[in-house]
Structures are given as structure tokens and as C-alpha cells.
Amino acid sequence: MANEAKTLENGTLEVAMERAPIPGTSLQVSRVALGTWAIGGWMWGGSDEAESVRTIRGAIDHGINVIDTAPAYGFGRSEEVVGKVLAESGLRSRVLIATKTGLEWQGERVFRNASRARILREVDESLRRLRTDYIDIYQVHWPDPLITIEETAEAMRDLFEQGTIRAIGVSNFSVLQMEQFRRVAPLHVLQPPFNLFERGIETDILPYCHRNNIATFGYGALCRGLLSGRMRLDSEFEGDDLRRTDPKFQQPRFAQYLAAVERLDALAQRRFAKRVVHLAIRWMLDQGITTALWGARNPRQLLPVDEVSGWQLDASAMADVDCILHQTIENPIGPEFMAPPARSVAAQ
Ligand code: NAP
């Protein structure tokens, strides 16, 4: 993992964003990526385009070189904004675009479709919205139970061999599904849910990726803002914001998660002179995740990014984190509520 530091004129040490390779490709990714789901607006109570533009430009200024988006984020909106910023600023060559395929929608109802026909149609639509002629990292958003993994993998392999995409990724796949996929196509990236409160991949998926040289992009790094330190018991969310139904944001769990955040913040301050937002990202990286996907919708939210490089959690801090989670969260719950249905369910 590359990591450079330089001393500024005032004597403070500025640590550059860490980078890591994606094995099997020539790509070098920053260890924090910008997630642009909220920039699409849908399920996040809307978005503001001028703020979105500033956020994307700000991310690049912080040394972030991966922007993660998807057609489903605002039904094309997020990809369009990313494409517009990169085209108008001339920054396309400095940025790796990670987008996705395999979701379809009717109105605002989203369901899975990872068929070959859907993937080949979607890639053209994404290229147009992103104003580019290649996608750096193309990821299957969710496995589709109605389509064989082999069909999905073959379509992705063809796009890779044509040079339309520079790396193949999957998201929300199990070890078994990755095994099936890899019999047909190379697999460079897995994008799973992962943060301090959502650790389901630790037992088998993360070790599998390490053993097989698959880079990991952990999504929901701040657990939808819960780990930012901004949330209070009376925090309210507007419109279609998913946190109005997210089980972690409902009582009595919400109070437990907030209690954990308060103790994690105290630990971060005492041990590292940092805050919970820094600790949450650093913890992910030190658990062996290649890149943390940090969702932001205004440039201020990215200010803490500069303080996640150049330090590490030691074994005793890791143990303290586990102890805090164990003592404060009585009834933990995962991110399963976000999974879109298969077409057969959506049709009912
Ligand atoms: P996240 O990174 O856990 O949280 C993002 C939200 O936290 C922001 O929209 C903002 O919400 C709040 N926030 C961020 N920085 C903050 C700061 N410094 N101070 C206060 N609040 C802050 O969640 P996410 O966006 O769900 O996940 C990150 C990315 O992962 C997504 O954007 C997307 O690219 C990807 N993702 C992929 C999948 C998949 O199935 N593959 C699923 C989910 C996410 P407010 O402004 O509303 O407070």
C-alpha cells in the first residue's frame, strides 16, 4: 500500500491518501472512494446539483481517485452528474469510474436483472450518461436468482475482453457465487457491505478475497451517517430518506448504536487524538479492506478524509472497539433491508 508524507511550510505533516493495486489489472485505487448514491437523490431525500458538483471536485482534491456510482442511483441522475463533472473539468483521465449493472426499474420499484441482454444494454446507457468510452471498474450490483451466474459472468468477460471495461467487479455476492463466477470470468473486485456495525463478511467472504487476490470495496463505510458523529436521538430525515425505515435508526436500537458511537468517539480522542468518523474508516482499512466507500453529498462531509491516512489501530484498540460494540449493542442487525427483490417477487 503506497503512502507518501510531506512536511508543510508550517511544520505539520501532510500524509497523502494511501493507494492500493487492484490485482490482475494496472489500476491503483485510493483507499477511500467517493460513493454517489445520495448524489442521485433517490432514497436520500433529494440532492442539490451544485453541491454534488463541488463534492465530486472536492473528493479529487483530497486525493480520491475512485468515484462509485450506479444507474439505479437516482435512475441515471448520479451517473449523469459524475459524467458532467469529469467531462467539463477535463479530469476524466485522473479518475477511475466504478459503476454497476444488473438492476432494472419500473417507476421507482427496483429489481434484479443481470441477464446478458440487460448488461449489454446498460453498459451503453452508462457510457452515454458518464460521457466516456470506457468504464474502469464495472460491477454486477446484485446476483440475480433468475439468471445463471455463468450467463452474467460471460457478458462481463466479453466487455472486459473488448476493452469497454478495465476491471470486473461483483457486489453483494457470496463465496459460492464468486466461485461460480470465477470459473467463467476473471474477478478483480468485490463490493460488499462493510463498516464497524456491519461485519458479516469477516468470517468467510473477506478471507476468501484475500486468498484469491480480489480487491474489496467496502460500502456504507459510515453506516449511512451513523458513524459520522452527527446523529442525535432527535435527528430527522426528509422525504424518501431510507433512514426513516432503516432498522438501525429505529428505537430501541437507535439509542444503542448512538451509545456505541459516543464510546467509539471517546476512544478515538483518547488513543489517537481523532474522532469517530476517522476511527470508523481507519478501522475498515486496518481490517484489510482495499477501499472504503464514503458517501458524501457536500464538500464539508469530506473534510475528515485527510485524517484517515498515516496511522493505524493497534491490537489493543481493535480489542477495545470489539468490547464497546459487545457492551452497547444488545440486538445487532445487518444491512439486509436494502436488498432489492428478484423480478418474480417484484411482479407480484
Ligand atoms: P455511508 O457512506 O455510510 O454514509 C453516507 C452518508 O453519511 C452521507 O450521505 C451523509 O448523509 C452522511 N455523512 C457522510 N460524511 C459525513 C460527515 N463527515 N459528517 C456528517 N455526515 C456525513 O453510506 P452510503 O452512501 O450508503 O455508502 C457509501 C457508498 O457505497 C454509496 O454512496 C454507494 O456508492 C455504495 N453503496 C453500494 C451498495 C451496493 O449494493 N453495492 C449499497 C449501498 C451503498 P446526510 O448528508 O444525509 O447526513
Tab-separated table of C-alpha atoms and ligand atoms in Angstrom:
chain	number	residue	atom	x	y	z
A	1	MET	CA	0.000	0.000	0.000
A	2	ALA	CA	1.614	3.270	-1.112
A	3	ASN	CA	1.644	6.154	1.332
A	4	GLU	CA	3.636	9.351	0.970
A	5	ALA	CA	4.081	12.154	3.504
A	6	LYS	CA	5.424	15.657	3.124
A	7	THR	CA	6.171	18.399	5.651
A	8	LEU	CA	4.228	21.602	5.046
A	9	GLU	CA	5.699	25.118	5.478
A	10	ASN	CA	4.129	25.396	8.951
A	11	GLY	CA	5.915	22.201	10.027
A	12	THR	CA	2.860	19.922	10.129
A	13	LEU	CA	2.986	16.601	8.368
A	14	GLU	CA	0.559	16.151	5.483
A	15	VAL	CA	0.009	12.479	4.724
A	16	ALA	CA	-1.092	11.704	1.191
A	17	MET	CA	-4.036	9.431	0.507
A	18	GLU	CA	-2.969	5.784	0.600
A	19	ARG	CA	-3.275	3.822	-2.645
A	20	ALA	CA	-3.504	0.108	-3.400
A	21	PRO	CA	-3.337	-2.001	-6.564
A	22	ILE	CA	-6.257	-3.984	-7.982
A	23	PRO	CA	-4.543	-7.320	-8.620
A	24	GLY	CA	-4.741	-8.561	-12.210
A	25	THR	CA	-5.132	-5.004	-13.586
A	26	SER	CA	-2.958	-1.909	-13.929
A	27	LEU	CA	-5.313	0.110	-11.697
A	28	GLN	CA	-4.137	1.820	-8.496
A	29	VAL	CA	-7.037	2.919	-6.295
A	30	SER	CA	-7.193	5.401	-3.457
A	31	ARG	CA	-8.112	3.695	-0.176
A	32	VAL	CA	-11.097	5.991	0.189
A	33	ALA	CA	-13.575	6.255	-2.687
A	34	LEU	CA	-16.440	8.701	-3.097
A	35	GLY	CA	-19.854	6.999	-3.028
A	36	THR	CA	-22.511	8.879	-5.002
A	37	TRP	CA	-25.761	7.149	-4.069
A	38	ALA	CA	-27.002	10.206	-2.136
A	39	ILE	CA	-25.937	12.429	-5.055
A	40	GLY	CA	-28.603	10.605	-7.101
A	41	GLY	CA	-31.172	11.870	-4.586
A	42	TRP	CA	-33.469	8.813	-4.619
A	43	MET	CA	-33.805	7.204	-1.155
A	44	TRP	CA	-31.818	10.099	0.343
A	45	GLY	CA	-34.471	12.831	0.404
A	46	GLY	CA	-33.258	14.537	-2.784
A	47	SER	CA	-29.958	16.173	-3.791
A	48	ASP	CA	-28.598	19.531	-4.871
A	49	GLU	CA	-26.676	19.525	-8.160
A	50	ALA	CA	-24.348	22.435	-7.390
A	51	GLU	CA	-23.357	20.792	-4.078
A	52	SER	CA	-22.892	17.461	-5.864
A	53	VAL	CA	-20.521	19.041	-8.386
A	54	ARG	CA	-18.488	20.646	-5.582
A	55	THR	CA	-18.399	17.323	-3.707
A	56	ILE	CA	-17.003	15.382	-6.667
A	57	ARG	CA	-14.368	18.032	-7.396
A	58	GLY	CA	-13.539	18.229	-3.690
A	59	ALA	CA	-13.070	14.465	-3.486
A	60	ILE	CA	-10.452	14.604	-6.233
A	61	ASP	CA	-8.688	17.456	-4.411
A	62	HIS	CA	-8.476	15.200	-1.325
A	63	GLY	CA	-6.603	12.556	-3.374
A	64	ILE	CA	-9.602	10.310	-4.004
A	65	ASN	CA	-9.325	8.733	-7.462
A	66	VAL	CA	-12.306	6.325	-7.403
A	67	ILE	CA	-15.893	7.507	-7.834
A	68	ASP	CA	-18.509	4.833	-7.260
A	69	THR	CA	-21.899	5.245	-8.895
A	70	ALA	CA	-24.702	3.115	-10.383
A	71	PRO	CA	-27.525	3.511	-12.906
A	72	ALA	CA	-30.047	2.931	-10.112
A	73	TYR	CA	-28.792	5.912	-8.070
A	74	GLY	CA	-31.465	8.426	-8.982
A	75	PHE	CA	-32.316	6.369	-12.119
A	76	GLY	CA	-29.380	7.733	-14.094
A	77	ARG	CA	-29.010	11.022	-12.199
A	78	SER	CA	-25.874	10.104	-10.241
A	79	GLU	CA	-24.066	8.828	-13.351
A	80	GLU	CA	-25.081	11.961	-15.279
A	81	VAL	CA	-23.692	14.297	-12.623
A	82	VAL	CA	-20.422	12.331	-12.383
A	83	GLY	CA	-20.121	12.356	-16.199
A	84	LYS	CA	-20.818	16.065	-16.392
A	85	VAL	CA	-18.205	16.997	-13.778
A	86	LEU	CA	-15.489	14.824	-15.299
A	87	ALA	CA	-16.167	15.946	-18.868
A	88	GLU	CA	-16.414	19.667	-18.060
A	89	SER	CA	-13.382	19.726	-15.762
A	90	GLY	CA	-11.147	17.632	-18.014
A	91	LEU	CA	-10.452	15.315	-15.061
A	92	ARG	CA	-11.632	12.034	-16.646
A	93	SER	CA	-8.098	10.633	-17.036
A	94	ARG	CA	-7.317	11.235	-13.326
A	95	VAL	CA	-10.367	9.347	-12.072
A	96	LEU	CA	-11.410	5.714	-12.040
A	97	ILE	CA	-15.152	5.372	-12.573
A	98	ALA	CA	-16.715	2.412	-10.785
A	99	THR	CA	-20.280	1.848	-11.893
A	100	LYS	CA	-22.688	-1.066	-11.863
A	101	THR	CA	-25.096	-3.183	-13.851
A	102	GLY	CA	-27.839	-5.702	-13.180
A	103	LEU	CA	-30.709	-3.681	-11.699
A	104	GLU	CA	-33.833	-2.667	-13.590
A	105	TRP	CA	-36.649	-0.379	-12.506
A	106	GLN	CA	-40.326	0.343	-13.156
A	107	GLY	CA	-41.189	3.765	-11.801
A	108	GLU	CA	-39.274	3.743	-8.509
A	109	ARG	CA	-39.530	-0.035	-8.000
A	110	VAL	CA	-36.101	-1.581	-8.456
A	111	PHE	CA	-35.495	-5.274	-9.088
A	112	ARG	CA	-32.676	-7.514	-10.218
A	113	ASN	CA	-31.860	-8.278	-13.837
A	114	ALA	CA	-28.320	-9.498	-14.527
A	115	SER	CA	-29.116	-11.127	-17.870
A	116	ARG	CA	-26.689	-10.783	-20.766
A	117	ALA	CA	-29.179	-8.654	-22.720
A	118	ARG	CA	-29.677	-6.267	-19.789
A	119	ILE	CA	-25.915	-5.911	-19.136
A	120	LEU	CA	-25.111	-5.180	-22.786
A	121	ARG	CA	-27.873	-2.570	-22.965
A	122	GLU	CA	-26.933	-0.971	-19.657
A	123	VAL	CA	-23.261	-0.587	-20.475
A	124	ASP	CA	-24.117	1.618	-23.461
A	125	GLU	CA	-26.530	3.696	-21.388
A	126	SER	CA	-23.918	4.155	-18.642
A	127	LEU	CA	-21.198	5.156	-21.139
A	128	ARG	CA	-23.550	7.802	-22.566
A	129	ARG	CA	-24.506	9.210	-19.140
A	130	LEU	CA	-20.895	9.129	-17.957
A	131	ARG	CA	-19.702	10.801	-21.203
A	132	THR	CA	-16.866	8.334	-21.635
A	133	ASP	CA	-15.934	5.423	-23.894
A	134	TYR	CA	-14.680	3.055	-21.152
A	135	ILE	CA	-15.600	2.125	-17.591
A	136	ASP	CA	-12.731	1.444	-15.218
A	137	ILE	CA	-14.492	-0.894	-12.787
A	138	TYR	CA	-17.814	-2.460	-13.840
A	139	GLN	CA	-19.662	-4.277	-11.076
A	140	VAL	CA	-22.693	-6.591	-11.025
A	141	HIS	CA	-24.854	-4.780	-8.458
A	142	TRP	CA	-26.693	-7.825	-7.045
A	143	PRO	CA	-26.744	-11.523	-8.001
A	144	ASP	CA	-29.906	-12.374	-9.955
A	145	PRO	CA	-31.551	-15.635	-8.809
A	146	LEU	CA	-33.394	-15.928	-12.150
A	147	ILE	CA	-30.213	-15.865	-14.282
A	148	THR	CA	-27.274	-18.234	-14.053
A	149	ILE	CA	-24.091	-16.755	-12.628
A	150	GLU	CA	-22.371	-18.160	-15.733
A	151	GLU	CA	-24.527	-16.044	-18.094
A	152	THR	CA	-23.785	-12.897	-16.073
A	153	ALA	CA	-20.046	-13.696	-15.919
A	154	GLU	CA	-19.819	-14.384	-19.637
A	155	ALA	CA	-21.315	-10.986	-20.502
A	156	MET	CA	-18.882	-9.260	-18.129
A	157	ARG	CA	-15.938	-11.230	-19.577
A	158	ASP	CA	-16.890	-10.159	-23.113
A	159	LEU	CA	-16.951	-6.481	-22.113
A	160	PHE	CA	-13.553	-6.887	-20.426
A	161	GLU	CA	-12.020	-8.620	-23.445
A	162	GLN	CA	-13.366	-5.882	-25.759
A	163	GLY	CA	-11.710	-3.229	-23.539
A	164	THR	CA	-15.006	-1.496	-22.739
A	165	ILE	CA	-14.341	-2.160	-19.049
A	166	ARG	CA	-10.922	-2.302	-17.366
A	167	ALA	CA	-11.804	-4.395	-14.298
A	168	ILE	CA	-14.651	-6.747	-13.400
A	169	GLY	CA	-16.449	-6.475	-10.084
A	170	VAL	CA	-19.411	-8.020	-8.308
A	171	SER	CA	-21.358	-6.700	-5.352
A	172	ASN	CA	-23.337	-8.492	-2.651
A	173	PHE	CA	-22.070	-11.903	-3.831
A	174	SER	CA	-21.430	-14.903	-1.554
A	175	VAL	CA	-18.275	-17.023	-1.704
A	176	LEU	CA	-20.164	-19.699	-3.660
A	177	GLN	CA	-21.405	-17.148	-6.196
A	178	MET	CA	-17.888	-15.734	-6.620
A	179	GLU	CA	-16.540	-19.271	-7.141
A	180	GLN	CA	-19.096	-19.891	-9.898
A	181	PHE	CA	-18.362	-16.513	-11.485
A	182	ARG	CA	-14.595	-17.074	-11.499
A	183	ARG	CA	-14.946	-20.316	-13.469
A	184	VAL	CA	-16.086	-18.162	-16.417
A	185	ALA	CA	-14.511	-14.712	-15.980
A	186	PRO	CA	-11.729	-13.005	-14.042
A	187	LEU	CA	-12.950	-11.260	-10.905
A	188	HIS	CA	-10.977	-8.231	-9.736
A	189	VAL	CA	-13.231	-6.510	-7.193
A	190	LEU	CA	-15.899	-7.438	-4.674
A	191	GLN	CA	-18.096	-4.645	-3.304
A	192	PRO	CA	-19.683	-5.917	-0.062
A	193	PRO	CA	-21.376	-4.042	2.805
A	194	PHE	CA	-18.783	-3.395	5.496
A	195	ASN	CA	-18.414	-0.992	8.390
A	196	LEU	CA	-17.905	-1.111	12.147
A	197	PHE	CA	-21.564	-2.105	12.656
A	198	GLU	CA	-21.980	-4.418	9.631
A	199	ARG	CA	-19.284	-7.063	9.778
A	200	GLY	CA	-20.941	-10.085	8.155
A	201	ILE	CA	-18.115	-10.555	5.600
A	202	GLU	CA	-15.416	-11.106	8.216
A	203	THR	CA	-15.933	-14.848	8.625
A	204	ASP	CA	-15.689	-16.157	5.081
A	205	ILE	CA	-16.038	-13.510	2.340
A	206	LEU	CA	-13.122	-11.242	3.311
A	207	PRO	CA	-10.668	-14.134	3.866
A	208	TYR	CA	-11.766	-15.623	0.520
A	209	CYS	CA	-10.995	-12.322	-1.251
A	210	HIS	CA	-7.602	-12.095	0.448
A	211	ARG	CA	-6.722	-15.662	-0.546
A	212	ASN	CA	-7.780	-15.087	-4.146
A	213	ASN	CA	-6.342	-11.603	-4.726
A	214	ILE	CA	-9.732	-9.934	-5.134
A	215	ALA	CA	-9.754	-6.252	-4.124
A	216	THR	CA	-12.561	-5.244	-1.752
A	217	PHE	CA	-14.581	-2.008	-1.854
A	218	GLY	CA	-16.480	-1.874	1.459
A	219	TYR	CA	-19.742	0.057	1.086
A	220	GLY	CA	-21.656	2.068	3.682
A	221	ALA	CA	-18.403	2.995	5.422
A	222	LEU	CA	-20.204	5.361	7.811
A	223	CYS	CA	-23.252	3.097	8.165
A	224	ARG	CA	-25.421	5.697	6.407
A	225	GLY	CA	-24.068	8.504	8.542
A	226	LEU	CA	-24.436	6.747	11.908
A	227	LEU	CA	-20.643	6.647	12.285
A	228	SER	CA	-20.151	10.292	11.260
A	229	GLY	CA	-20.762	11.523	14.808
A	230	ARG	CA	-23.528	13.869	13.575
A	231	MET	CA	-26.539	11.753	14.549
A	232	ARG	CA	-28.629	12.548	17.625
A	233	LEU	CA	-31.675	10.812	19.126
A	234	ASP	CA	-33.895	13.533	17.637
A	235	SER	CA	-32.263	13.565	14.159
A	236	GLU	CA	-34.940	13.694	11.467
A	237	PHE	CA	-34.805	12.628	7.827
A	238	GLU	CA	-36.710	14.167	4.919
A	239	GLY	CA	-38.908	12.696	2.189
A	240	ASP	CA	-37.880	9.269	0.880
A	241	ASP	CA	-34.698	9.099	3.049
A	242	LEU	CA	-34.048	5.386	3.657
A	243	ARG	CA	-33.073	6.074	7.266
A	244	ARG	CA	-36.762	6.627	8.061
A	245	THR	CA	-37.126	2.824	7.800
A	246	ASP	CA	-33.529	1.643	8.336
A	247	PRO	CA	-33.830	-0.710	11.359
A	248	LYS	CA	-30.684	0.736	12.965
A	249	PHE	CA	-32.338	4.155	13.119
A	250	GLN	CA	-35.430	2.845	14.975
A	251	GLN	CA	-35.764	2.623	18.735
A	252	PRO	CA	-34.685	0.891	20.892
A	253	ARG	CA	-31.750	0.030	18.595
A	254	PHE	CA	-31.011	3.616	17.573
A	255	ALA	CA	-30.133	4.594	21.163
A	256	GLN	CA	-27.817	1.577	21.439
A	257	TYR	CA	-25.970	2.431	18.220
A	258	LEU	CA	-25.648	6.057	19.316
A	259	ALA	CA	-24.245	4.941	22.673
A	260	ALA	CA	-21.662	2.867	20.797
A	261	VAL	CA	-20.748	5.892	18.628
A	262	GLU	CA	-20.245	8.029	21.745
A	263	ARG	CA	-17.872	5.491	23.288
A	264	LEU	CA	-16.032	4.941	19.988
A	265	ASP	CA	-15.595	8.708	19.711
A	266	ALA	CA	-14.127	8.843	23.220
A	267	LEU	CA	-11.737	6.008	22.329
A	268	ALA	CA	-10.663	7.786	19.114
A	269	GLN	CA	-9.946	11.003	21.015
A	270	ARG	CA	-8.146	9.352	23.920
A	271	ARG	CA	-5.956	6.975	21.939
A	272	PHE	CA	-5.362	8.766	18.638
A	273	ALA	CA	-6.490	12.398	19.005
A	274	LYS	CA	-9.027	11.642	16.247
A	275	ARG	CA	-12.840	11.435	16.111
A	276	VAL	CA	-15.224	8.548	15.475
A	277	VAL	CA	-15.502	9.388	11.757
A	278	HIS	CA	-11.735	8.882	11.329
A	279	LEU	CA	-11.710	5.776	13.506
A	280	ALA	CA	-14.550	4.179	11.502
A	281	ILE	CA	-12.681	4.497	8.205
A	282	ARG	CA	-9.244	3.622	9.612
A	283	TRP	CA	-10.722	0.521	11.301
A	284	MET	CA	-12.069	-0.724	7.933
A	285	LEU	CA	-8.746	-0.231	6.204
A	286	ASP	CA	-6.885	-1.967	9.025
A	287	GLN	CA	-9.289	-4.910	8.812
A	288	GLY	CA	-7.904	-5.488	5.309
A	289	ILE	CA	-10.469	-3.730	3.113
A	290	THR	CA	-8.802	-2.305	-0.003
A	291	THR	CA	-11.005	0.791	-0.277
A	292	ALA	CA	-13.704	2.321	1.918
A	293	LEU	CA	-16.716	3.735	0.025
A	294	TRP	CA	-17.612	7.008	1.745
A	295	GLY	CA	-20.918	8.551	0.709
A	296	ALA	CA	-20.947	12.357	0.712
A	297	ARG	CA	-23.204	14.987	-0.761
A	298	ASN	CA	-21.429	18.195	0.184
A	299	PRO	CA	-17.716	19.046	0.321
A	300	ARG	CA	-17.760	19.630	4.110
A	301	GLN	CA	-18.568	15.952	4.664
A	302	LEU	CA	-15.244	15.017	3.056
A	303	LEU	CA	-13.083	17.286	5.225
A	304	PRO	CA	-12.208	14.436	7.649
A	305	VAL	CA	-10.790	12.347	4.756
A	306	ASP	CA	-7.337	13.884	5.154
A	307	GLU	CA	-7.026	12.427	8.650
A	308	VAL	CA	-7.527	8.743	7.867
A	309	SER	CA	-4.081	8.153	6.369
A	310	GLY	CA	-0.760	7.706	8.131
A	311	TRP	CA	-1.808	5.938	11.349
A	312	GLN	CA	-3.159	2.531	12.372
A	313	LEU	CA	-5.252	0.844	15.034
A	314	ASP	CA	-3.125	-1.480	17.141
A	315	ALA	CA	-4.352	-4.806	18.552
A	316	SER	CA	-5.455	-3.271	21.846
A	317	ALA	CA	-7.529	-0.577	20.088
A	318	MET	CA	-9.103	-3.279	17.911
A	319	ALA	CA	-9.991	-5.219	21.062
A	320	ASP	CA	-11.421	-2.064	22.694
A	321	VAL	CA	-13.633	-1.494	19.640
A	322	ASP	CA	-14.993	-5.058	19.846
A	323	CYS	CA	-15.607	-4.651	23.570
A	324	ILE	CA	-17.570	-1.397	23.054
A	325	LEU	CA	-19.756	-2.962	20.363
A	326	HIS	CA	-20.387	-6.023	22.527
A	327	GLN	CA	-21.326	-3.956	25.581
A	328	THR	CA	-23.582	-1.394	23.905
A	329	ILE	CA	-25.481	-3.124	21.084
A	330	GLU	CA	-27.785	-5.786	22.517
A	331	ASN	CA	-29.572	-6.703	19.333
A	332	PRO	CA	-27.359	-6.011	16.284
A	333	ILE	CA	-28.903	-6.078	12.817
A	334	GLY	CA	-27.336	-6.119	9.339
A	335	PRO	CA	-27.985	-4.147	6.123
A	336	GLU	CA	-30.321	-6.801	4.628
A	337	PHE	CA	-33.226	-4.351	4.434
A	338	MET	CA	-31.537	-2.708	1.422
A	339	ALA	CA	-31.601	-5.814	-0.823
A	340	PRO	CA	-33.757	-5.307	-3.947
A	341	PRO	CA	-36.165	-8.135	-4.853
A	342	ALA	CA	-35.912	-10.567	-7.755
A	343	ARG	CA	-38.194	-9.938	-10.747
A	344	SER	CA	-40.534	-12.766	-9.716
A	345	VAL	CA	-41.190	-11.019	-6.380
A	346	ALA	CA	-41.406	-7.559	-7.945
A	347	ALA	CA	-44.059	-8.786	-10.391
A	348	GLN	CA	-46.434	-9.889	-7.577
B	1	NAP	P1	-22.266	5.975	4.105
B	1	NAP	O1	-21.015	6.266	3.403
B	1	NAP	O2	-22.233	5.040	5.218
B	1	NAP	O3	-22.972	7.309	4.611
B	1	NAP	C1	-23.186	8.372	3.746
B	1	NAP	C2	-23.969	9.467	4.443
B	1	NAP	O4	-23.399	9.802	5.686
B	1	NAP	C3	-23.944	10.754	3.656
B	1	NAP	O5	-24.887	10.752	2.599
B	1	NAP	C4	-24.235	11.776	4.712
B	1	NAP	O6	-25.645	11.738	4.967
B	1	NAP	C5	-23.501	11.198	5.903
B	1	NAP	N1	-22.136	11.725	6.039
B	1	NAP	C6	-21.052	11.425	5.269
B	1	NAP	N2	-19.962	12.099	5.717
B	1	NAP	C7	-20.370	12.823	6.769
B	1	NAP	C8	-19.708	13.719	7.656
B	1	NAP	N3	-18.413	13.992	7.536
B	1	NAP	N4	-20.435	14.297	8.653
B	1	NAP	C9	-21.746	14.031	8.793
B	1	NAP	N5	-22.426	13.191	7.978
B	1	NAP	C10	-21.746	12.585	6.982
B	1	NAP	O7	-23.390	5.398	3.149
B	1	NAP	P2	-23.676	5.065	1.670
B	1	NAP	O8	-23.678	6.297	0.820
B	1	NAP	O9	-24.859	4.209	1.719
B	1	NAP	O10	-22.470	4.151	1.206
B	1	NAP	C11	-21.352	4.656	0.523
B	1	NAP	C12	-21.404	4.284	-0.944
B	1	NAP	O11	-21.360	2.863	-1.088
B	1	NAP	C13	-22.691	4.690	-1.695
B	1	NAP	O12	-22.737	6.069	-1.980
B	1	NAP	C14	-22.581	3.794	-2.888
B	1	NAP	O13	-21.630	4.321	-3.807
B	1	NAP	C15	-22.065	2.499	-2.269
B	1	NAP	N6	-23.149	1.555	-1.912
B	1	NAP	C16	-23.248	0.392	-2.634
B	1	NAP	C17	-24.240	-0.524	-2.367
B	1	NAP	C18	-24.308	-1.802	-3.152
B	1	NAP	O14	-25.298	-2.550	-3.070
B	1	NAP	N7	-23.295	-2.117	-3.926
B	1	NAP	C19	-25.156	-0.286	-1.321
B	1	NAP	C20	-25.023	0.881	-0.589
B	1	NAP	C21	-24.005	1.778	-0.884
B	1	NAP	P3	-26.508	13.053	5.289
B	1	NAP	O15	-25.963	14.160	4.477
B	1	NAP	O16	-27.900	12.730	4.916
B	1	NAP	O17	-26.391	13.225	6.753
